[in-house]
Amino acid sequence: MKHVDISISILNANFLYLNEEILKAENLGIRYLHFDVMDGHFVPNISFGAPVLESIKGKFNLINDVHLMISDPKKYVDDFIKAGANIITFHYEAMKNEEDIFSLIKYIKEKGVKAGISIKPKTNVKVLLPFLDLLDLILVMSVEPGFGGQSFMDSSLDKIEFLSNYKKENGLEYLIEVDGGINNLTFKKCALKGVDICVIGSYLYKSENMKESFEALS
Ligand code: DX5
Ligand code: ZN
């Protein structure tokens, strides 16, 4: 099985000890830190904003993978770029038209930050076809965005497979990331379909033994 990276979601971390929680991930060799930004409008939950990212900027040797589950990503992109985002992923469903999507992707990339688009479970993966040669990352939601700790939706596997085949057939480089309900069983299912990065929150941060749970993923 090819190597699959983990992007650990701090959504379910213990915020009282955020420094220690992130260090635990870094010490396991995890390379990506996933920031689930929620505005209480695009999704029925509110999480945190750029100040949290700012507070950890430059403190860890991790790739800051920002997932904007917000209604007006264009309005806040600069805040997250300034706060140290390395990847900014916005939702297809939050955008008015393809023109706005093209310009936001270009804007993010011109700032030297990688650009990603995420699709919800009910969104057809083919809506992304016009953008795939521009994108650095596609985030396939395997749960309805808004909360950690939900169950994995198998329908996301076909999207991962489609994106993996399309990438090979067209010589593209985008990373395929999946987010929601990833554990030792669903991790393997996604890896076999060609995913590059798995977002994991509760399986690791709510585990009795994070190291053991991590080792069960390989
Ligand atoms: C949903 C969030 C979650 C989180 C990880 O909007 O994006 O998917 O990252 O959640 P779990 O706890 O399922 O790994
Ligand atoms: Zn996420």
PDB file of C-alpha atoms and ligand atoms in Angstrom:
ATOM      1  CA  MET A   1       0.000   0.000   0.000  1.00  0.00           C
ATOM      2  CA  LYS A   2       1.406   3.419  -0.945  1.00  0.00           C
ATOM      3  CA  HIS A   3       2.343   5.861   1.815  1.00  0.00           C
ATOM      4  CA  VAL A   4      -0.618   7.948   3.049  1.00  0.00           C
ATOM      5  CA  ASP A   5      -0.012  11.066   5.137  1.00  0.00           C
ATOM      6  CA  ILE A   6      -2.127  12.088   8.120  1.00  0.00           C
ATOM      7  CA  SER A   7      -3.457  15.596   8.706  1.00  0.00           C
ATOM      8  CA  ILE A   8      -4.497  15.666  12.353  1.00  0.00           C
ATOM      9  CA  SER A   9      -7.567  17.784  13.058  1.00  0.00           C
ATOM     10  CA  ILE A  10      -7.327  19.865  16.241  1.00  0.00           C
ATOM     11  CA  LEU A  11     -11.136  20.189  16.297  1.00  0.00           C
ATOM     12  CA  ASN A  12     -11.289  17.386  18.869  1.00  0.00           C
ATOM     13  CA  ALA A  13      -8.043  18.215  20.689  1.00  0.00           C
ATOM     14  CA  ASN A  14      -8.058  19.403  24.290  1.00  0.00           C
ATOM     15  CA  PHE A  15      -7.682  23.168  23.804  1.00  0.00           C
ATOM     16  CA  LEU A  16      -6.550  23.634  27.388  1.00  0.00           C
ATOM     17  CA  TYR A  17      -3.359  21.784  26.408  1.00  0.00           C
ATOM     18  CA  LEU A  18      -3.178  22.611  22.701  1.00  0.00           C
ATOM     19  CA  ASN A  19       0.641  22.897  22.711  1.00  0.00           C
ATOM     20  CA  GLU A  20       1.049  19.401  24.193  1.00  0.00           C
ATOM     21  CA  GLU A  21      -1.644  17.975  21.902  1.00  0.00           C
ATOM     22  CA  ILE A  22       0.147  19.268  18.798  1.00  0.00           C
ATOM     23  CA  LEU A  23       3.540  18.090  20.088  1.00  0.00           C
ATOM     24  CA  LYS A  24       2.078  14.573  20.532  1.00  0.00           C
ATOM     25  CA  ALA A  25       1.150  14.561  16.832  1.00  0.00           C
ATOM     26  CA  GLU A  26       4.520  15.973  15.744  1.00  0.00           C
ATOM     27  CA  ASN A  27       6.368  13.353  17.811  1.00  0.00           C
ATOM     28  CA  LEU A  28       4.434  10.588  16.045  1.00  0.00           C
ATOM     29  CA  GLY A  29       5.798  11.885  12.709  1.00  0.00           C
ATOM     30  CA  ILE A  30       2.474  13.368  11.559  1.00  0.00           C
ATOM     31  CA  ARG A  31       3.252  16.060   8.942  1.00  0.00           C
ATOM     32  CA  TYR A  32      -0.005  18.015   8.530  1.00  0.00           C
ATOM     33  CA  LEU A  33      -2.062  20.007  11.043  1.00  0.00           C
ATOM     34  CA  HIS A  34      -5.721  20.348   9.993  1.00  0.00           C
ATOM     35  CA  PHE A  35      -7.639  23.478  11.062  1.00  0.00           C
ATOM     36  CA  ASP A  36     -11.385  22.992  10.810  1.00  0.00           C
ATOM     37  CA  VAL A  37     -12.660  26.564  10.580  1.00  0.00           C
ATOM     38  CA  MET A  38     -16.437  26.777  11.011  1.00  0.00           C
ATOM     39  CA  ASP A  39     -18.578  29.950  10.896  1.00  0.00           C
ATOM     40  CA  GLY A  40     -21.931  28.673  12.244  1.00  0.00           C
ATOM     41  CA  HIS A  41     -23.494  29.635   8.889  1.00  0.00           C
ATOM     42  CA  PHE A  42     -22.042  27.409   6.162  1.00  0.00           C
ATOM     43  CA  VAL A  43     -22.083  24.619   8.762  1.00  0.00           C
ATOM     44  CA  PRO A  44     -24.207  24.478  11.962  1.00  0.00           C
ATOM     45  CA  ASN A  45     -21.218  24.818  14.290  1.00  0.00           C
ATOM     46  CA  ILE A  46     -18.615  27.438  15.265  1.00  0.00           C
ATOM     47  CA  SER A  47     -15.002  26.398  15.886  1.00  0.00           C
ATOM     48  CA  PHE A  48     -12.121  28.916  15.757  1.00  0.00           C
ATOM     49  CA  GLY A  49     -10.540  31.587  13.534  1.00  0.00           C
ATOM     50  CA  ALA A  50      -7.159  32.919  12.377  1.00  0.00           C
ATOM     51  CA  PRO A  51      -5.990  33.951  15.909  1.00  0.00           C
ATOM     52  CA  VAL A  52      -5.626  30.271  16.878  1.00  0.00           C
ATOM     53  CA  LEU A  53      -3.478  29.615  13.808  1.00  0.00           C
ATOM     54  CA  GLU A  54      -1.508  32.816  14.512  1.00  0.00           C
ATOM     55  CA  SER A  55      -0.760  31.594  18.043  1.00  0.00           C
ATOM     56  CA  ILE A  56       1.003  28.483  16.751  1.00  0.00           C
ATOM     57  CA  LYS A  57       2.605  30.015  13.640  1.00  0.00           C
ATOM     58  CA  GLY A  58       6.243  28.965  13.332  1.00  0.00           C
ATOM     59  CA  LYS A  59       6.146  26.949  16.559  1.00  0.00           C
ATOM     60  CA  PHE A  60       5.885  23.469  14.986  1.00  0.00           C
ATOM     61  CA  ASN A  61       7.410  21.692  12.031  1.00  0.00           C
ATOM     62  CA  LEU A  62       3.984  20.912  10.532  1.00  0.00           C
ATOM     63  CA  ILE A  63       2.141  21.898   7.344  1.00  0.00           C
ATOM     64  CA  ASN A  64      -0.813  24.115   8.317  1.00  0.00           C
ATOM     65  CA  ASP A  65      -3.748  22.634   6.384  1.00  0.00           C
ATOM     66  CA  VAL A  66      -6.669  25.077   6.716  1.00  0.00           C
ATOM     67  CA  HIS A  67     -10.183  23.799   5.914  1.00  0.00           C
ATOM     68  CA  LEU A  68     -12.577  26.740   5.555  1.00  0.00           C
ATOM     69  CA  MET A  69     -16.130  25.595   6.219  1.00  0.00           C
ATOM     70  CA  ILE A  70     -17.344  29.174   5.888  1.00  0.00           C
ATOM     71  CA  SER A  71     -19.808  31.014   3.633  1.00  0.00           C
ATOM     72  CA  ASP A  72     -17.524  33.758   2.351  1.00  0.00           C
ATOM     73  CA  PRO A  73     -13.989  32.323   2.067  1.00  0.00           C
ATOM     74  CA  LYS A  74     -12.706  35.199  -0.112  1.00  0.00           C
ATOM     75  CA  LYS A  75     -13.358  37.642   2.742  1.00  0.00           C
ATOM     76  CA  TYR A  76     -11.152  35.741   5.215  1.00  0.00           C
ATOM     77  CA  VAL A  77      -8.430  34.189   3.076  1.00  0.00           C
ATOM     78  CA  ASP A  78      -5.950  37.019   3.794  1.00  0.00           C
ATOM     79  CA  ASP A  79      -6.346  36.561   7.564  1.00  0.00           C
ATOM     80  CA  PHE A  80      -5.395  32.895   7.295  1.00  0.00           C
ATOM     81  CA  ILE A  81      -2.525  33.576   4.911  1.00  0.00           C
ATOM     82  CA  LYS A  82      -1.121  36.140   7.379  1.00  0.00           C
ATOM     83  CA  ALA A  83      -1.676  33.677  10.246  1.00  0.00           C
ATOM     84  CA  GLY A  84       0.550  31.079   8.553  1.00  0.00           C
ATOM     85  CA  ALA A  85      -1.649  28.820   6.390  1.00  0.00           C
ATOM     86  CA  ASN A  86       0.340  26.604   4.017  1.00  0.00           C
ATOM     87  CA  ILE A  87      -2.757  25.135   2.339  1.00  0.00           C
ATOM     88  CA  ILE A  88      -6.136  26.867   2.163  1.00  0.00           C
ATOM     89  CA  THR A  89      -9.118  24.732   1.176  1.00  0.00           C
ATOM     90  CA  PHE A  90     -12.519  26.340   0.592  1.00  0.00           C
ATOM     91  CA  HIS A  91     -15.859  24.698  -0.219  1.00  0.00           C
ATOM     92  CA  TYR A  92     -17.222  24.432  -3.761  1.00  0.00           C
ATOM     93  CA  GLU A  93     -20.725  24.849  -2.276  1.00  0.00           C
ATOM     94  CA  ALA A  94     -19.806  28.217  -0.730  1.00  0.00           C
ATOM     95  CA  MET A  95     -19.002  29.810  -4.109  1.00  0.00           C
ATOM     96  CA  LYS A  96     -21.420  31.654  -6.423  1.00  0.00           C
ATOM     97  CA  ASN A  97     -19.975  30.630  -9.802  1.00  0.00           C
ATOM     98  CA  GLU A  98     -16.988  29.103 -11.602  1.00  0.00           C
ATOM     99  CA  GLU A  99     -15.456  32.521 -12.267  1.00  0.00           C
ATOM    100  CA  ASP A 100     -15.258  33.248  -8.538  1.00  0.00           C
ATOM    101  CA  ILE A 101     -13.712  29.817  -7.972  1.00  0.00           C
ATOM    102  CA  PHE A 102     -11.036  30.374 -10.605  1.00  0.00           C
ATOM    103  CA  SER A 103     -10.142  33.797  -9.200  1.00  0.00           C
ATOM    104  CA  LEU A 104      -9.960  32.575  -5.597  1.00  0.00           C
ATOM    105  CA  ILE A 105      -7.710  29.648  -6.542  1.00  0.00           C
ATOM    106  CA  LYS A 106      -5.411  32.017  -8.454  1.00  0.00           C
ATOM    107  CA  TYR A 107      -5.429  34.559  -5.611  1.00  0.00           C
ATOM    108  CA  ILE A 108      -4.392  31.967  -3.019  1.00  0.00           C
ATOM    109  CA  LYS A 109      -1.651  30.555  -5.259  1.00  0.00           C
ATOM    110  CA  GLU A 110      -0.290  34.026  -6.109  1.00  0.00           C
ATOM    111  CA  LYS A 111       0.245  34.494  -2.369  1.00  0.00           C
ATOM    112  CA  GLY A 112       2.469  31.392  -2.353  1.00  0.00           C
ATOM    113  CA  VAL A 113      -0.107  29.263  -0.528  1.00  0.00           C
ATOM    114  CA  LYS A 114      -1.429  25.958  -1.877  1.00  0.00           C
ATOM    115  CA  ALA A 115      -5.090  26.047  -2.981  1.00  0.00           C
ATOM    116  CA  GLY A 116      -7.644  23.317  -2.331  1.00  0.00           C
ATOM    117  CA  ILE A 117     -11.361  22.801  -2.900  1.00  0.00           C
ATOM    118  CA  SER A 118     -13.581  20.623  -0.723  1.00  0.00           C
ATOM    119  CA  ILE A 119     -16.864  18.962  -1.715  1.00  0.00           C
ATOM    120  CA  LYS A 120     -19.611  17.806   0.598  1.00  0.00           C
ATOM    121  CA  PRO A 121     -20.909  14.212   0.424  1.00  0.00           C
ATOM    122  CA  LYS A 122     -23.906  15.139  -1.775  1.00  0.00           C
ATOM    123  CA  THR A 123     -21.823  17.114  -4.311  1.00  0.00           C
ATOM    124  CA  ASN A 124     -20.828  15.302  -7.504  1.00  0.00           C
ATOM    125  CA  VAL A 125     -17.049  15.118  -7.873  1.00  0.00           C
ATOM    126  CA  LYS A 126     -17.329  16.006 -11.585  1.00  0.00           C
ATOM    127  CA  VAL A 127     -18.159  19.638 -10.704  1.00  0.00           C
ATOM    128  CA  LEU A 128     -14.413  19.982 -10.008  1.00  0.00           C
ATOM    129  CA  LEU A 129     -13.303  19.006 -13.530  1.00  0.00           C
ATOM    130  CA  PRO A 130     -12.718  22.608 -14.733  1.00  0.00           C
ATOM    131  CA  PHE A 131     -10.344  23.279 -11.811  1.00  0.00           C
ATOM    132  CA  LEU A 132      -8.326  20.081 -11.444  1.00  0.00           C
ATOM    133  CA  ASP A 133      -5.332  21.246 -13.483  1.00  0.00           C
ATOM    134  CA  LEU A 134      -5.052  24.351 -11.259  1.00  0.00           C
ATOM    135  CA  LEU A 135      -5.634  22.815  -7.824  1.00  0.00           C
ATOM    136  CA  ASP A 136      -2.983  21.653  -5.372  1.00  0.00           C
ATOM    137  CA  LEU A 137      -5.456  19.639  -3.272  1.00  0.00           C
ATOM    138  CA  ILE A 138      -8.990  18.244  -3.348  1.00  0.00           C
ATOM    139  CA  LEU A 139     -10.677  17.508  -0.005  1.00  0.00           C
ATOM    140  CA  VAL A 140     -13.375  14.836  -0.239  1.00  0.00           C
ATOM    141  CA  MET A 141     -15.732  15.060   2.755  1.00  0.00           C
ATOM    142  CA  SER A 142     -16.648  11.601   4.035  1.00  0.00           C
ATOM    143  CA  VAL A 143     -19.041  13.116   6.579  1.00  0.00           C
ATOM    144  CA  GLU A 144     -21.437  16.066   6.448  1.00  0.00           C
ATOM    145  CA  PRO A 145     -19.148  18.965   7.465  1.00  0.00           C
ATOM    146  CA  GLY A 146     -19.653  20.531  10.875  1.00  0.00           C
ATOM    147  CA  PHE A 147     -18.686  18.007  13.520  1.00  0.00           C
ATOM    148  CA  GLY A 148     -15.949  15.529  14.379  1.00  0.00           C
ATOM    149  CA  GLY A 149     -16.727  12.004  15.552  1.00  0.00           C
ATOM    150  CA  GLN A 150     -19.219  11.111  12.791  1.00  0.00           C
ATOM    151  CA  SER A 151     -19.303   7.831  10.824  1.00  0.00           C
ATOM    152  CA  PHE A 152     -17.478   7.459   7.518  1.00  0.00           C
ATOM    153  CA  MET A 153     -19.638   7.557   4.373  1.00  0.00           C
ATOM    154  CA  ASP A 154     -18.546   4.894   1.839  1.00  0.00           C
ATOM    155  CA  SER A 155     -19.821   7.057  -1.025  1.00  0.00           C
ATOM    156  CA  SER A 156     -16.608   9.091  -0.686  1.00  0.00           C
ATOM    157  CA  LEU A 157     -14.558   6.077  -1.902  1.00  0.00           C
ATOM    158  CA  ASP A 158     -15.830   6.391  -5.500  1.00  0.00           C
ATOM    159  CA  LYS A 159     -14.840  10.073  -5.523  1.00  0.00           C
ATOM    160  CA  ILE A 160     -11.328   9.254  -4.313  1.00  0.00           C
ATOM    161  CA  GLU A 161     -11.012   6.570  -7.009  1.00  0.00           C
ATOM    162  CA  PHE A 162     -12.283   8.944  -9.718  1.00  0.00           C
ATOM    163  CA  LEU A 163      -9.820  11.666  -8.674  1.00  0.00           C
ATOM    164  CA  SER A 164      -6.950   9.172  -8.447  1.00  0.00           C
ATOM    165  CA  ASN A 165      -7.618   7.773 -11.948  1.00  0.00           C
ATOM    166  CA  TYR A 166      -8.110  11.248 -13.434  1.00  0.00           C
ATOM    167  CA  LYS A 167      -4.816  12.420 -11.908  1.00  0.00           C
ATOM    168  CA  LYS A 168      -2.928   9.471 -13.447  1.00  0.00           C
ATOM    169  CA  GLU A 169      -4.644   9.718 -16.852  1.00  0.00           C
ATOM    170  CA  ASN A 170      -3.949  13.458 -17.098  1.00  0.00           C
ATOM    171  CA  GLY A 171      -0.504  13.625 -15.460  1.00  0.00           C
ATOM    172  CA  LEU A 172      -1.743  15.972 -12.727  1.00  0.00           C
ATOM    173  CA  GLU A 173      -0.163  16.491  -9.309  1.00  0.00           C
ATOM    174  CA  TYR A 174      -3.006  17.478  -6.972  1.00  0.00           C
ATOM    175  CA  LEU A 175      -3.176  15.801  -3.557  1.00  0.00           C
ATOM    176  CA  ILE A 176      -6.346  13.871  -2.700  1.00  0.00           C
ATOM    177  CA  GLU A 177      -7.413  14.337   0.932  1.00  0.00           C
ATOM    178  CA  VAL A 178     -10.367  12.744   2.748  1.00  0.00           C
ATOM    179  CA  ASP A 179     -11.952  14.093   5.909  1.00  0.00           C
ATOM    180  CA  GLY A 180     -14.340  12.563   8.408  1.00  0.00           C
ATOM    181  CA  GLY A 181     -14.758   9.264  10.232  1.00  0.00           C
ATOM    182  CA  ILE A 182     -11.234   8.040   9.480  1.00  0.00           C
ATOM    183  CA  ASN A 183     -10.057   5.184  11.720  1.00  0.00           C
ATOM    184  CA  ASN A 184      -7.863   2.102  11.298  1.00  0.00           C
ATOM    185  CA  LEU A 185     -10.485   0.439   9.041  1.00  0.00           C
ATOM    186  CA  THR A 186     -11.580   3.361   6.855  1.00  0.00           C
ATOM    187  CA  PHE A 187      -7.959   4.558   6.531  1.00  0.00           C
ATOM    188  CA  LYS A 188      -7.113   1.349   4.654  1.00  0.00           C
ATOM    189  CA  LYS A 189     -10.207   1.603   2.424  1.00  0.00           C
ATOM    190  CA  CYS A 190      -9.198   5.150   1.394  1.00  0.00           C
ATOM    191  CA  ALA A 191      -5.537   4.197   0.896  1.00  0.00           C
ATOM    192  CA  LEU A 192      -6.526   1.395  -1.497  1.00  0.00           C
ATOM    193  CA  LYS A 193      -8.521   3.907  -3.584  1.00  0.00           C
ATOM    194  CA  GLY A 194      -5.502   6.212  -3.969  1.00  0.00           C
ATOM    195  CA  VAL A 195      -5.904   8.880  -1.283  1.00  0.00           C
ATOM    196  CA  ASP A 196      -2.787  10.928  -0.403  1.00  0.00           C
ATOM    197  CA  ILE A 197      -3.798  12.429   2.962  1.00  0.00           C
ATOM    198  CA  CYS A 198      -6.320  11.341   5.606  1.00  0.00           C
ATOM    199  CA  VAL A 199      -7.688  13.929   8.029  1.00  0.00           C
ATOM    200  CA  ILE A 200      -8.058  12.354  11.445  1.00  0.00           C
ATOM    201  CA  GLY A 201      -9.510  13.945  14.584  1.00  0.00           C
ATOM    202  CA  SER A 202     -11.351  11.870  17.139  1.00  0.00           C
ATOM    203  CA  TYR A 203      -9.790   8.474  16.284  1.00  0.00           C
ATOM    204  CA  LEU A 204      -6.490   9.879  17.572  1.00  0.00           C
ATOM    205  CA  TYR A 205      -7.392  12.659  20.007  1.00  0.00           C
ATOM    206  CA  LYS A 206     -10.166  10.689  21.722  1.00  0.00           C
ATOM    207  CA  SER A 207      -8.150   7.503  21.853  1.00  0.00           C
ATOM    208  CA  GLU A 208      -7.033   5.839  25.126  1.00  0.00           C
ATOM    209  CA  ASN A 209      -3.576   5.403  23.625  1.00  0.00           C
ATOM    210  CA  MET A 210      -2.827   7.765  20.741  1.00  0.00           C
ATOM    211  CA  LYS A 211       0.452   6.039  19.813  1.00  0.00           C
ATOM    212  CA  GLU A 212      -1.184   2.593  19.595  1.00  0.00           C
ATOM    213  CA  SER A 213      -4.093   3.964  17.551  1.00  0.00           C
ATOM    214  CA  PHE A 214      -1.617   5.707  15.243  1.00  0.00           C
ATOM    215  CA  GLU A 215       0.398   2.509  14.749  1.00  0.00           C
ATOM    216  CA  ALA A 216      -2.790   0.586  13.902  1.00  0.00           C
ATOM    217  CA  LEU A 217      -3.184   2.819  10.833  1.00  0.00           C
ATOM    218  CA  SER A 218      -0.215   1.450   8.869  1.00  0.00           C
TER     219      SER A 218
HETATM  220  C1  DX5 B   1     -16.020  17.912   9.839  1.00  0.00           C
HETATM  221  C2  DX5 B   1     -14.578  18.014  10.229  1.00  0.00           C
HETATM  222  C3  DX5 B   1     -14.158  16.655  10.810  1.00  0.00           C
HETATM  223  C4  DX5 B   1     -12.807  16.631  11.425  1.00  0.00           C
HETATM  224  C5  DX5 B   1     -12.327  15.221  11.719  1.00  0.00           C
HETATM  225  O1  DX5 B   1     -16.485  19.123   9.410  1.00  0.00           O
HETATM  226  O2  DX5 B   1     -13.795  18.379   9.100  1.00  0.00           O
HETATM  227  O3  DX5 B   1     -14.220  15.731   9.752  1.00  0.00           O
HETATM  228  O4  DX5 B   1     -11.932  17.212  10.539  1.00  0.00           O
HETATM  229  O5  DX5 B   1     -13.333  14.537  12.298  1.00  0.00           O
HETATM  230  P1  DX5 B   1     -13.171  13.029  12.832  1.00  0.00           P
HETATM  231  O6  DX5 B   1     -13.319  13.163  14.327  1.00  0.00           O
HETATM  232  O7  DX5 B   1     -14.281  12.266  12.197  1.00  0.00           O
HETATM  233  O8  DX5 B   1     -11.813  12.517  12.429  1.00  0.00           O
HETATM  234 ZN    ZN B   2     -11.795  19.265   7.992  1.00  0.00          ZN
END
